[in-house]
Coordinates of C-alpha atoms in Angstrom, one line a residue:
Chain A
M37 CA 118.5 186.5 109.7
I38 CA 116.6 183.6 111.2
G39 CA 117.3 180.0 112.0
A40 CA 119.9 178.0 110.2
V41 CA 120.6 180.9 107.9
A42 CA 122.4 182.4 110.9
D43 CA 124.3 179.3 111.9
P44 CA 128.0 180.0 111.6
L45 CA 130.1 177.7 109.4
P46 CA 132.6 175.4 111.0
P47 CA 136.4 176.0 110.5
V48 CA 137.7 174.9 107.1
E49 CA 139.9 172.2 108.7
D50 CA 136.8 170.7 110.2
S51 CA 135.0 170.7 106.9
V52 CA 138.0 169.1 105.1
A53 CA 138.3 166.5 107.8
F54 CA 134.6 165.7 107.5
A55 CA 134.6 165.4 103.7
V56 CA 137.7 163.2 103.5
S57 CA 136.4 161.0 106.3
L58 CA 133.1 160.2 104.5
P59 CA 132.7 156.5 103.6
T60 CA 131.8 157.5 100.1
P61 CA 134.4 158.6 97.5
S62 CA 134.4 162.3 96.5
V63 CA 133.0 163.1 93.1
A64 CA 136.6 163.7 91.8
E65 CA 137.6 160.2 93.0
R66 CA 134.5 158.6 91.5
L67 CA 135.2 160.3 88.1
A68 CA 138.8 159.2 88.2
R69 CA 137.8 155.6 88.9
A70 CA 135.3 155.8 86.0
A71 CA 138.0 157.2 83.7
S72 CA 140.3 154.2 84.4
S73 CA 137.5 151.6 84.2
G74 CA 135.7 153.1 81.2
E75 CA 132.4 153.4 83.0
V76 CA 129.9 156.2 82.2
L77 CA 128.4 157.6 85.4
L78 CA 124.7 158.5 85.6
Q79 CA 123.4 161.4 87.7
P80 CA 119.8 162.7 88.1
R81 CA 118.8 166.3 88.9
C82 CA 116.9 166.3 92.2
G83 CA 116.0 168.6 94.9
V84 CA 112.9 169.2 97.1
G85 CA 112.4 171.9 99.7
D86 CA 111.8 169.7 102.7
H87 CA 114.8 168.1 104.4
V88 CA 113.3 164.8 105.3
G89 CA 111.8 164.6 101.8
M90 CA 115.3 165.3 100.4
L91 CA 116.9 162.5 102.5
A92 CA 114.2 160.1 101.3
L93 CA 114.6 161.2 97.6
L94 CA 118.4 160.7 97.7
R95 CA 118.0 157.2 99.3
R96 CA 115.4 156.2 96.8
L97 CA 117.5 157.3 93.8
E98 CA 120.4 155.4 95.1
A99 CA 118.5 152.2 95.9
E100 CA 116.1 152.1 93.0
G101 CA 117.7 154.3 90.4
E102 CA 121.3 153.2 91.1
A103 CA 122.5 156.7 90.4
D104 CA 126.3 157.0 90.5
V105 CA 126.4 160.6 91.6
L106 CA 123.5 162.4 93.3
S107 CA 122.4 166.0 92.9
V108 CA 121.3 168.6 95.4
T109 CA 119.4 170.9 93.2
I110 CA 119.0 174.3 94.8
D111 CA 115.7 176.4 94.6
S112 CA 115.6 179.6 92.6
H113 CA 115.3 182.0 95.5
T114 CA 118.6 180.7 97.0
R115 CA 120.2 180.7 93.6
L116 CA 119.6 184.5 93.3
G117 CA 120.7 185.2 96.9
R118 CA 117.2 185.7 98.2
F119 CA 118.0 183.6 101.3
D120 CA 115.4 185.3 103.5
V121 CA 112.6 184.5 100.9
A122 CA 113.8 180.9 100.6
D123 CA 113.9 180.6 104.4
A124 CA 110.4 182.0 104.8
V125 CA 108.9 179.8 102.1
R126 CA 110.6 176.7 103.5
R127 CA 109.1 177.4 106.9
R128 CA 105.6 178.1 105.5
D129 CA 105.5 175.2 103.0
P130 CA 108.7 173.6 101.6
G131 CA 106.6 172.1 98.8
D132 CA 106.4 175.6 97.2
L133 CA 110.2 175.6 96.6
N134 CA 111.6 174.2 93.3
G135 CA 114.7 172.9 95.0
Y136 CA 116.5 172.3 98.3
P137 CA 117.3 175.6 100.1
L138 CA 120.7 174.5 101.4
V139 CA 121.7 177.8 103.0
S140 CA 118.4 177.9 104.8
H141 CA 118.6 174.3 106.0
G142 CA 122.3 174.9 106.9
W143 CA 125.4 172.8 106.8
R144 CA 124.5 170.5 109.7
R145 CA 121.6 169.2 107.6
G146 CA 123.8 169.3 104.6
R147 CA 126.1 166.8 106.3
E148 CA 123.1 164.6 106.9
L149 CA 122.6 164.6 103.1
A150 CA 126.2 163.7 102.5
L151 CA 125.9 160.8 105.0
A152 CA 122.5 159.6 103.7
T153 CA 123.7 157.4 100.8
G154 CA 126.9 155.7 99.5
R155 CA 127.0 158.1 96.5
P156 CA 128.9 161.4 96.3
L157 CA 126.9 164.6 95.9
E158 CA 127.0 167.6 93.7
V159 CA 125.3 171.0 94.3
R160 CA 123.5 172.1 91.1
H161 CA 122.1 175.6 91.1
G162 CA 122.5 178.7 89.0
S163 CA 123.9 181.4 91.3
P164 CA 125.7 184.2 89.6
V165 CA 127.2 185.2 93.0
A166 CA 127.9 181.9 94.8
E167 CA 130.4 182.2 97.7
R168 CA 127.8 181.7 100.4
L169 CA 126.2 178.7 98.9
F170 CA 129.7 177.3 98.1
A171 CA 130.9 177.7 101.6
T172 CA 127.7 175.9 102.9
S173 CA 128.2 173.2 100.3
V174 CA 131.9 172.6 101.4
A175 CA 130.9 172.6 105.0
S176 CA 128.3 170.0 104.2
G177 CA 130.8 167.6 102.7
I178 CA 129.5 168.0 99.2
T179 CA 132.4 167.5 96.8
S180 CA 131.2 168.9 93.5
F181 CA 129.9 172.4 92.8
E182 CA 128.4 173.3 89.4
G183 CA 128.7 176.7 87.7
G184 CA 131.0 179.4 86.6
G185 CA 131.3 183.2 86.4
I186 CA 129.9 183.3 82.8
S187 CA 127.7 180.1 82.7
Y188 CA 125.9 180.8 85.9
N189 CA 125.3 184.5 85.2
V190 CA 124.4 184.8 81.5
P191 CA 121.6 182.2 81.6
Y192 CA 120.3 182.9 85.2
A193 CA 120.3 186.6 85.9
K194 CA 119.2 189.8 84.4
D195 CA 121.3 192.5 86.0
V196 CA 124.2 191.0 87.8
P197 CA 127.3 192.6 86.2
L198 CA 129.5 189.9 84.5
R199 CA 132.5 191.3 86.4
R200 CA 130.8 190.7 89.7
S201 CA 129.9 187.1 88.9
L202 CA 133.4 186.4 87.4
E203 CA 135.0 187.8 90.6
S204 CA 132.7 185.7 92.8
W205 CA 133.6 182.5 91.0
Q206 CA 137.3 183.4 91.0
R207 CA 137.0 183.4 94.8
V208 CA 135.1 180.0 94.7
D209 CA 137.9 178.6 92.4
R210 CA 140.7 180.0 94.6
T211 CA 139.1 178.3 97.6
C212 CA 139.0 175.1 95.6
G213 CA 142.7 175.5 95.1
E214 CA 143.3 176.0 98.8
L215 CA 141.1 173.0 99.7
A216 CA 143.1 170.9 97.3
E217 CA 146.2 171.9 99.1
Q218 CA 144.6 170.6 102.3
G219 CA 143.6 167.3 100.7
L220 CA 140.1 167.9 99.4
V221 CA 139.7 168.1 95.7
V222 CA 136.3 169.7 94.8
D223 CA 135.1 168.9 91.3
R224 CA 134.0 172.0 89.4
E225 CA 131.5 171.3 86.8
L226 CA 131.2 174.1 84.2
F227 CA 127.7 174.7 82.9
G228 CA 128.2 174.7 79.2
T229 CA 124.5 174.0 78.9
L230 CA 124.0 177.8 79.2
T231 CA 120.5 178.9 78.2
A232 CA 119.8 175.3 77.4
V233 CA 117.8 175.9 74.2
L234 CA 119.4 175.9 70.8
V235 CA 123.0 176.4 72.1
P236 CA 125.4 176.1 69.3
P237 CA 128.3 173.7 70.3
A238 CA 131.1 176.1 69.6
I239 CA 129.5 178.7 71.9
S240 CA 129.0 176.2 74.7
L241 CA 132.5 174.9 74.4
A242 CA 134.0 178.4 74.1
V243 CA 132.4 179.5 77.4
S244 CA 133.6 176.3 79.1
V245 CA 137.2 176.8 77.8
L246 CA 137.2 180.4 79.2
E247 CA 135.9 179.2 82.6
A248 CA 138.3 176.2 82.6
V249 CA 141.3 178.5 82.0
L250 CA 140.1 180.9 84.8
A251 CA 139.5 177.9 87.1
A252 CA 142.9 176.3 86.4
R253 CA 144.7 179.6 87.0
A254 CA 142.9 179.9 90.3
G255 CA 144.1 176.4 91.4
V256 CA 141.2 174.1 90.5
R257 CA 142.5 170.5 90.0
C258 CA 139.4 168.7 88.7
V259 CA 137.0 170.2 86.0
S260 CA 133.9 168.6 84.4
V261 CA 132.9 170.3 81.2
A262 CA 129.2 169.9 80.6
Y263 CA 127.9 170.0 77.0
P264 CA 124.1 170.1 76.2
Q265 CA 122.8 167.5 73.8
S266 CA 121.5 169.3 70.7
G267 CA 119.5 166.4 69.4
H268 CA 121.7 165.6 66.5
A269 CA 124.0 162.7 67.1
L270 CA 126.9 163.6 64.9
Q271 CA 127.1 167.1 66.3
D272 CA 126.8 165.9 69.9
V273 CA 129.4 163.1 69.6
A274 CA 131.9 165.5 67.9
A275 CA 131.4 168.1 70.5
L276 CA 131.9 165.7 73.4
R277 CA 135.1 164.2 71.7
A278 CA 136.3 167.8 71.3
I279 CA 136.4 168.4 75.1
P280 CA 139.6 166.4 75.7
V281 CA 141.2 168.0 72.7
L282 CA 140.4 171.5 73.9
A283 CA 141.4 170.5 77.5
E284 CA 144.9 169.5 76.3
R285 CA 145.2 172.7 74.3
Y286 CA 143.9 175.2 76.9
V287 CA 144.4 173.7 80.3
P288 CA 147.1 171.1 80.1
G289 CA 147.8 169.3 83.3
V290 CA 144.3 169.8 84.7
V291 CA 142.0 166.7 85.0
V292 CA 139.0 167.3 82.7
H293 CA 136.0 165.1 82.4
P294 CA 133.5 165.4 79.5
V295 CA 129.9 165.5 80.7
L296 CA 126.7 165.2 78.7
H297 CA 123.6 167.0 79.8
Q298 CA 120.7 165.2 78.2
F299 CA 118.4 167.3 75.9
M300 CA 117.5 170.5 77.8
G301 CA 114.9 172.0 75.5
Q302 CA 111.2 171.4 75.3
F303 CA 110.8 167.6 76.1
P304 CA 108.1 165.4 74.6
R305 CA 105.1 164.9 76.8
V306 CA 104.3 161.3 75.9
R307 CA 106.1 158.9 78.1
E308 CA 107.3 156.6 75.3
H309 CA 108.7 159.6 73.4
A310 CA 110.5 160.9 76.4
A311 CA 111.9 157.5 77.1
R312 CA 113.3 157.3 73.6
V313 CA 115.0 160.6 74.0
I314 CA 116.6 159.5 77.2
V315 CA 117.9 156.2 75.7
E316 CA 119.3 158.1 72.7
G317 CA 121.0 160.6 74.9
A318 CA 122.8 157.8 76.7
V319 CA 123.9 156.2 73.5
V320 CA 125.3 159.6 72.3
G321 CA 127.0 160.1 75.6
R322 CA 128.8 156.8 75.5
L323 CA 129.8 157.3 71.8
G324 CA 131.1 160.7 72.6
G325 CA 133.2 159.5 75.5
A326 CA 131.2 161.3 78.2
R327 CA 132.5 160.3 81.7
K328 CA 129.2 161.3 83.2
I329 CA 125.6 161.9 81.9
V330 CA 123.1 164.1 83.7
V331 CA 119.9 162.2 83.0
K332 CA 116.4 163.6 82.2
S333 CA 113.2 162.0 83.4
V334 CA 110.2 160.8 81.6
D335 CA 108.1 163.5 83.2
E336 CA 110.3 166.3 82.0
A337 CA 107.6 168.1 80.1
H338 CA 105.3 168.2 83.1
G339 CA 107.1 170.2 85.7
R340 CA 109.5 169.1 88.3
P341 CA 109.6 165.3 88.1
G342 CA 108.8 163.0 91.0
P343 CA 111.0 160.2 92.3
A344 CA 109.4 157.4 90.2
A345 CA 110.0 159.4 87.0
L346 CA 113.6 160.1 88.0
V347 CA 114.2 156.4 88.7
E348 CA 112.7 155.4 85.3
G349 CA 115.0 158.0 83.6
L350 CA 118.1 156.5 85.2
R351 CA 117.0 152.9 84.2
L352 CA 116.4 154.0 80.6
A353 CA 119.8 155.7 80.5
R354 CA 121.4 152.6 81.8
Q355 CA 119.7 150.6 79.0
G356 CA 121.1 153.2 76.5
L357 CA 124.6 152.6 77.8
A358 CA 124.2 148.9 77.2
V359 CA 123.1 149.2 73.5
P360 CA 125.9 147.3 71.7
A361 CA 125.9 148.7 68.2
D362 CA 125.9 152.2 66.9
P363 CA 122.3 153.0 66.2
A364 CA 122.9 156.7 66.3
G365 CA 124.7 156.4 63.0
A366 CA 127.6 158.6 63.9
D367 CA 130.4 157.7 61.4
D368 CA 133.9 158.1 62.9
A369 CA 135.3 159.9 59.9
E370 CA 132.4 162.3 59.8
V371 CA 132.7 162.9 63.5
A372 CA 136.5 163.6 63.1
T373 CA 135.7 166.2 60.4
E374 CA 133.0 167.9 62.5
L375 CA 135.3 167.8 65.6
G376 CA 138.0 169.6 63.6
H377 CA 135.6 172.3 62.6
V378 CA 134.3 172.8 66.2
V379 CA 137.8 173.0 67.7
R380 CA 138.6 175.7 65.0
E381 CA 135.4 177.6 65.8
V382 CA 136.1 177.6 69.5
G383 CA 139.6 178.9 68.8
E384 CA 138.1 181.8 66.8
L385 CA 136.0 182.7 69.8
V386 CA 138.5 182.3 72.6
D387 CA 142.1 182.6 71.3
D388 CA 142.2 186.4 71.5
L389 CA 140.8 186.3 75.0
V390 CA 142.9 183.6 76.7
G391 CA 146.0 185.5 75.6
A392 CA 145.0 188.5 77.7
T393 CA 146.8 189.1 81.1
D394 CA 143.5 190.2 82.6
L395 CA 141.2 187.4 81.4
V396 CA 138.2 188.6 83.5
G397 CA 138.4 192.1 82.0
A398 CA 138.8 190.6 78.5
V399 CA 135.7 188.5 79.0
V400 CA 133.6 191.4 80.3
D401 CA 134.6 193.6 77.4
A402 CA 134.0 190.8 74.8
A403 CA 130.5 190.1 76.2
A404 CA 129.6 193.8 76.3
D405 CA 130.3 194.3 72.6
G406 CA 129.1 190.9 71.4
R407 CA 132.4 189.2 70.6
L408 CA 131.3 186.6 73.2
D409 CA 127.6 186.0 73.0
V410 CA 125.0 183.5 74.1
P411 CA 121.6 183.2 72.5
F412 CA 118.4 183.8 74.5
S413 CA 120.3 185.2 77.5
P414 CA 118.3 187.2 80.0
S415 CA 121.4 189.1 81.1
T416 CA 122.0 192.7 80.3
S417 CA 125.7 191.9 80.3
C418 CA 125.3 190.0 77.1
A419 CA 124.6 191.4 73.7
G420 CA 122.2 188.6 72.8
A421 CA 122.6 189.3 69.0
V422 CA 123.3 185.7 68.0
L423 CA 120.3 183.8 66.6
P424 CA 120.6 180.1 66.3
A425 CA 118.5 177.7 64.1
R426 CA 118.1 174.0 63.5
D427 CA 118.8 172.2 60.3
E428 CA 116.2 169.6 59.2
R429 CA 118.1 166.8 61.0
G430 CA 118.0 168.7 64.3
G431 CA 121.6 170.1 64.3
V432 CA 122.0 173.5 65.9
W433 CA 123.8 176.2 63.9
I434 CA 124.1 179.9 63.9
R435 CA 121.9 181.8 61.5
D436 CA 122.9 185.3 62.6
F437 CA 126.4 185.6 64.1
G438 CA 125.8 189.0 65.6
R439 CA 129.3 190.3 66.3
L440 CA 131.1 187.0 66.9
P441 CA 134.6 187.2 65.5
V442 CA 134.4 184.1 63.3
S443 CA 136.1 183.4 60.0
A444 CA 134.4 183.4 56.6
Q445 CA 134.9 179.6 56.5
T446 CA 132.8 179.2 59.7
R447 CA 130.1 181.5 58.4
A448 CA 129.9 179.6 55.1
R449 CA 129.8 176.3 57.0
H450 CA 126.8 177.3 59.1
A451 CA 125.0 178.9 56.2
E452 CA 125.5 175.7 54.2
A453 CA 124.1 173.6 57.0
L454 CA 121.0 175.8 57.2
R455 CA 120.6 176.1 53.4
S456 CA 117.8 173.5 53.3
S457 CA 116.2 174.7 56.5
S458 CA 113.3 177.0 55.7
A459 CA 113.9 180.6 56.8
V460 CA 110.6 181.8 55.5
G461 CA 108.0 183.0 57.9
A462 CA 107.7 185.1 61.0
V463 CA 110.8 184.9 63.2
S464 CA 108.7 183.9 66.2
T465 CA 107.3 181.0 64.2
L466 CA 110.7 179.8 63.0
V467 CA 112.2 180.0 66.5
D468 CA 109.1 178.3 68.0
R469 CA 109.6 175.5 65.5
D470 CA 113.2 175.1 66.4
V471 CA 112.6 175.2 70.1
H472 CA 109.8 172.6 69.9
Y473 CA 111.8 170.4 67.6
L474 CA 111.3 167.2 69.5
L475 CA 107.6 167.7 69.8
D476 CA 107.4 168.0 66.0
R477 CA 109.6 165.0 65.5
F478 CA 107.2 162.9 67.6
G479 CA 104.1 164.5 66.2
E480 CA 103.1 166.0 69.5
T481 CA 101.1 169.2 69.7
R482 CA 102.4 172.2 71.6
E483 CA 100.6 172.3 75.0
S484 CA 98.4 169.8 76.8
V485 CA 96.9 171.9 79.5
S486 CA 95.2 175.2 78.7
I487 CA 93.7 177.0 81.6
V488 CA 92.3 180.5 81.1
S489 CA 90.7 181.9 84.3
F490 CA 89.3 185.4 84.7
G491 CA 89.3 185.4 88.5
P492 CA 88.1 188.6 90.1
A493 CA 85.8 189.5 87.3
D494 CA 84.0 186.2 87.8
R495 CA 83.5 187.1 91.5
G496 CA 81.9 190.4 90.9
R497 CA 85.0 192.5 91.3
P498 CA 85.5 194.6 88.2
L499 CA 88.9 194.3 86.5
P500 CA 91.1 197.2 87.3
V501 CA 91.0 199.8 84.6
T502 CA 93.9 200.9 82.6
G503 CA 95.0 204.5 82.4
A504 CA 93.3 207.7 83.4
Chain B
M688 CA 85.2 198.6 59.8
R689 CA 86.9 200.9 62.3
T690 CA 85.1 204.0 63.4
T691 CA 88.2 205.5 65.1
P692 CA 91.8 205.6 63.8
P693 CA 93.7 202.5 64.9
V694 CA 95.6 203.0 68.1
R695 CA 98.8 201.0 68.7
R696 CA 98.1 198.6 71.5
V697 CA 100.6 198.6 74.3
V698 CA 101.4 195.8 76.7
I699 CA 104.0 195.3 79.4
L700 CA 105.7 191.9 79.5
G701 CA 108.2 190.3 81.8
V702 CA 109.1 187.2 83.8
A703 CA 108.6 186.8 87.6
A704 CA 111.2 187.9 90.1
S705 CA 113.0 184.6 90.8
D706 CA 112.7 183.3 87.3
C707 CA 115.3 183.5 84.6
H708 CA 113.6 181.6 81.8
V709 CA 113.4 183.8 78.8
V710 CA 112.8 181.7 75.7
A711 CA 109.0 181.7 76.1
N712 CA 109.2 185.4 77.0
R713 CA 111.1 186.2 73.8
L714 CA 108.8 184.1 71.7
I715 CA 105.7 185.8 73.2
A716 CA 107.3 189.2 72.7
M717 CA 108.1 188.5 69.1
S718 CA 104.6 187.2 68.4
L719 CA 102.9 190.2 70.0
V720 CA 105.1 192.5 68.0
E721 CA 104.2 190.6 64.9
A722 CA 100.5 190.9 65.9
G723 CA 101.0 194.7 66.0
F724 CA 101.5 195.3 69.7
D725 CA 104.0 197.8 71.2
V726 CA 105.7 195.5 73.7
V727 CA 107.6 196.8 76.7
N728 CA 109.6 193.7 77.5
L729 CA 111.2 193.8 81.0
G730 CA 112.7 190.3 80.5
A731 CA 113.7 187.9 83.2
C732 CA 113.7 188.3 87.0
T733 CA 111.3 191.3 87.2
S734 CA 109.9 192.3 90.6
V735 CA 106.3 193.4 91.1
E736 CA 107.8 196.8 91.9
A737 CA 109.6 196.9 88.6
F738 CA 106.3 196.0 86.8
A739 CA 104.6 198.8 88.7
E740 CA 107.3 201.3 87.7
A741 CA 107.0 200.3 84.1
F742 CA 103.2 200.7 84.1
A743 CA 103.5 204.1 85.7
A744 CA 105.8 205.1 82.9
R745 CA 103.4 203.7 80.2
P746 CA 99.9 204.1 81.7
E747 CA 98.4 203.5 78.2
A748 CA 99.4 199.9 78.5
E749 CA 96.4 197.5 78.4
C750 CA 97.8 195.1 80.9
V751 CA 100.8 193.6 82.5
L752 CA 101.7 190.1 81.3
I753 CA 103.9 188.1 83.8
G754 CA 105.4 184.8 82.8
S755 CA 106.5 182.2 85.3
V756 CA 108.2 178.9 84.4
N757 CA 109.9 177.8 87.6
G758 CA 106.7 177.4 89.7
H759 CA 107.4 180.2 92.0
A760 CA 104.7 182.6 90.7
Y761 CA 102.8 182.9 94.0
D762 CA 105.9 183.9 96.1
D763 CA 107.3 186.1 93.3
L764 CA 104.0 188.0 93.3
A765 CA 103.7 188.3 97.1
D766 CA 104.1 192.1 96.9
L767 CA 101.1 192.5 94.5
P768 CA 98.5 193.3 97.2
A769 CA 100.7 196.0 98.8
V770 CA 101.6 197.6 95.4
R771 CA 97.9 197.7 94.5
R772 CA 96.9 199.2 97.9
R773 CA 99.4 202.0 97.1
G774 CA 97.6 202.5 93.8
G775 CA 100.2 200.8 91.7
L776 CA 99.5 198.4 88.8
A777 CA 95.9 199.8 88.3
C778 CA 95.6 197.5 85.3
P779 CA 94.8 193.9 84.6
V780 CA 97.6 191.6 85.7
V781 CA 97.8 188.4 83.6
L782 CA 99.9 185.5 84.9
G783 CA 101.0 182.9 82.4
G784 CA 103.1 179.7 82.3
R785 CA 103.5 177.2 85.1
L786 CA 101.4 178.0 88.1
G787 CA 103.2 176.1 90.9
V788 CA 105.9 173.5 91.6
G789 CA 103.6 170.5 91.7
R790 CA 101.7 168.8 88.9
D791 CA 98.2 168.2 90.2
L792 CA 97.3 171.3 92.1
A793 CA 96.2 173.6 89.2
E794 CA 92.9 174.5 90.8
D795 CA 94.5 175.5 94.1
Y796 CA 97.2 177.4 92.3
V797 CA 94.7 179.4 90.2
T798 CA 92.6 180.2 93.3
R799 CA 95.5 181.5 95.4
L800 CA 96.9 183.5 92.5
H801 CA 93.5 185.2 92.1
D802 CA 93.3 185.8 95.8
L803 CA 96.6 187.6 95.5
G804 CA 95.1 189.9 92.9
V805 CA 96.1 188.2 89.6
D806 CA 93.2 189.1 87.3
V807 CA 93.7 186.4 84.6
V808 CA 95.6 183.1 84.7
C809 CA 96.5 181.7 81.3
T810 CA 98.7 178.7 81.0
D811 CA 99.0 178.5 77.3
A812 CA 100.6 181.3 75.3
A813 CA 98.4 180.3 72.4
D814 CA 95.4 181.8 74.3
L815 CA 97.1 185.1 74.9
L816 CA 95.7 187.1 72.0
D817 CA 92.2 186.0 72.9
V818 CA 92.7 187.0 76.5
L819 CA 94.0 190.5 75.4
D820 CA 90.9 190.9 73.2
R821 CA 88.6 189.9 76.0
L822 CA 90.3 192.3 78.4
R823 CA 90.0 195.3 76.0
P824 CA 86.3 196.0 76.0
V825 CA 86.3 196.0 79.8
R826 CA 88.8 198.7 79.7
D827 CA 87.2 200.7 76.9
E828 CA 83.8 200.5 78.6
A829 CA 85.3 201.7 81.9
R830 CA 87.1 204.5 80.2
A831 CA 84.1 205.6 78.3
G832 CA 81.9 205.4 81.5

């Protein structure tokens, strides 16, 4: 190990003392204040490889974007525990990292991030096995940590056994319980966004309920449940309003905040279109009672957004929060009906599991045989037999339930929602259409940049030849 | 008209080592299957070593198609020269998707990927079938010769 990667962590008491002495409130305190005042907090995703660049980015998003909570988004190498690779790339050219390598920079620099602005920080990542990043995060004075044993495995890794990630996150959650005893409440945001593309609401919420129950049993006091905007206002408002209902039913006594993750699928490329999606997302979040919205940028379709695009995203979302009427057209009675259905569907997916004494084992078994399933998962721990589809208004439903243990009523409801949505054509074409829903809605074509480059052949070196 | 019986075309597909994005990977796999290919799909987070093993097991594959969405393609393929020196991956390697983290460095990204040994860079999956058809005669010629 080299450099900061080898720097030993401070004693836990020191980390707690540092975090509680910060002039900024913790994320849990900020969320609680918002809950009593009725505000909706806005948070960008942001992370660059370079430490000085990261400090500047956070300061700019505070000053110009007026973000309420700031993110430290971690690079993919660190997420997968490739700490040596992250460290080497950071030393060579931090611009080649797609996030901030916190373990490589180390907790001393992490504390500089925590002191850089007046806003609390959350670490956002995607680590199926997360103890080391979590320990560095706590030592840095970062008071919110995203993820969970299911939601940070199934979308983010191929061959990390689900039991391993669940046990890792149980240790993270137990540490949160111990820290709470010592006076530091770490907010644990559950990543209901999952694979981010065409995630049916009941599947997102079911995974979050399972992780919330695991977290609560481990001693976690503050949970944020993130739900990914599907693109259909009625469905999204109902799902967000279902979160407190589910919290009361499955984790009574735990503080639970609904969080909206703005549209995570293929974003429109044209600035005005992207801007409209961001404003609409904010409207939906407010109507659904989200306590916090994680905001997209106007450059979302073009790779990792720069600071100006992030600032503009925050401003647009702020405009959306101020829209007075209800332009999303979500009728309260319709929402209530939809909410009832979603809560029932979640129950069909989780009730048999949460009753188990060994919940970790029950989840592992359910995922292995497809009773718990997530569409488009790269993980071999997950059956991946569920196929979602959109209705013509953009709502996300389940076309093929795989082996999910749902009722005939649920099956009929989804089939009915998809009745008018064409299922004719090659599967790849149908899924492609549903994935690129927003592009079609705004009349955009699929790709803007097409580069085809036959390198070595152009330089006189023959292409390697296949086979013998 | 074909003069030889049609042979099922085989390709090896996967996503680069640090990258978990599979939606494009699944769509490409589905469309290649629909176009008549036999697709060995290794899925997300696949190391160069794992691509080499898969090719060793299916040497009739026309090429290896590696997708990258998170911008880490260059570092994820850092082992490619070493694997090639050992005789691994003796087939065209095609890299598709997002070439780097930044927005405006496409030319530099393409150059350094080629320097690493990536034979074809192709950012738009819509061009993929054309690329495969362009690669094929090179292979057939070399085999015949």
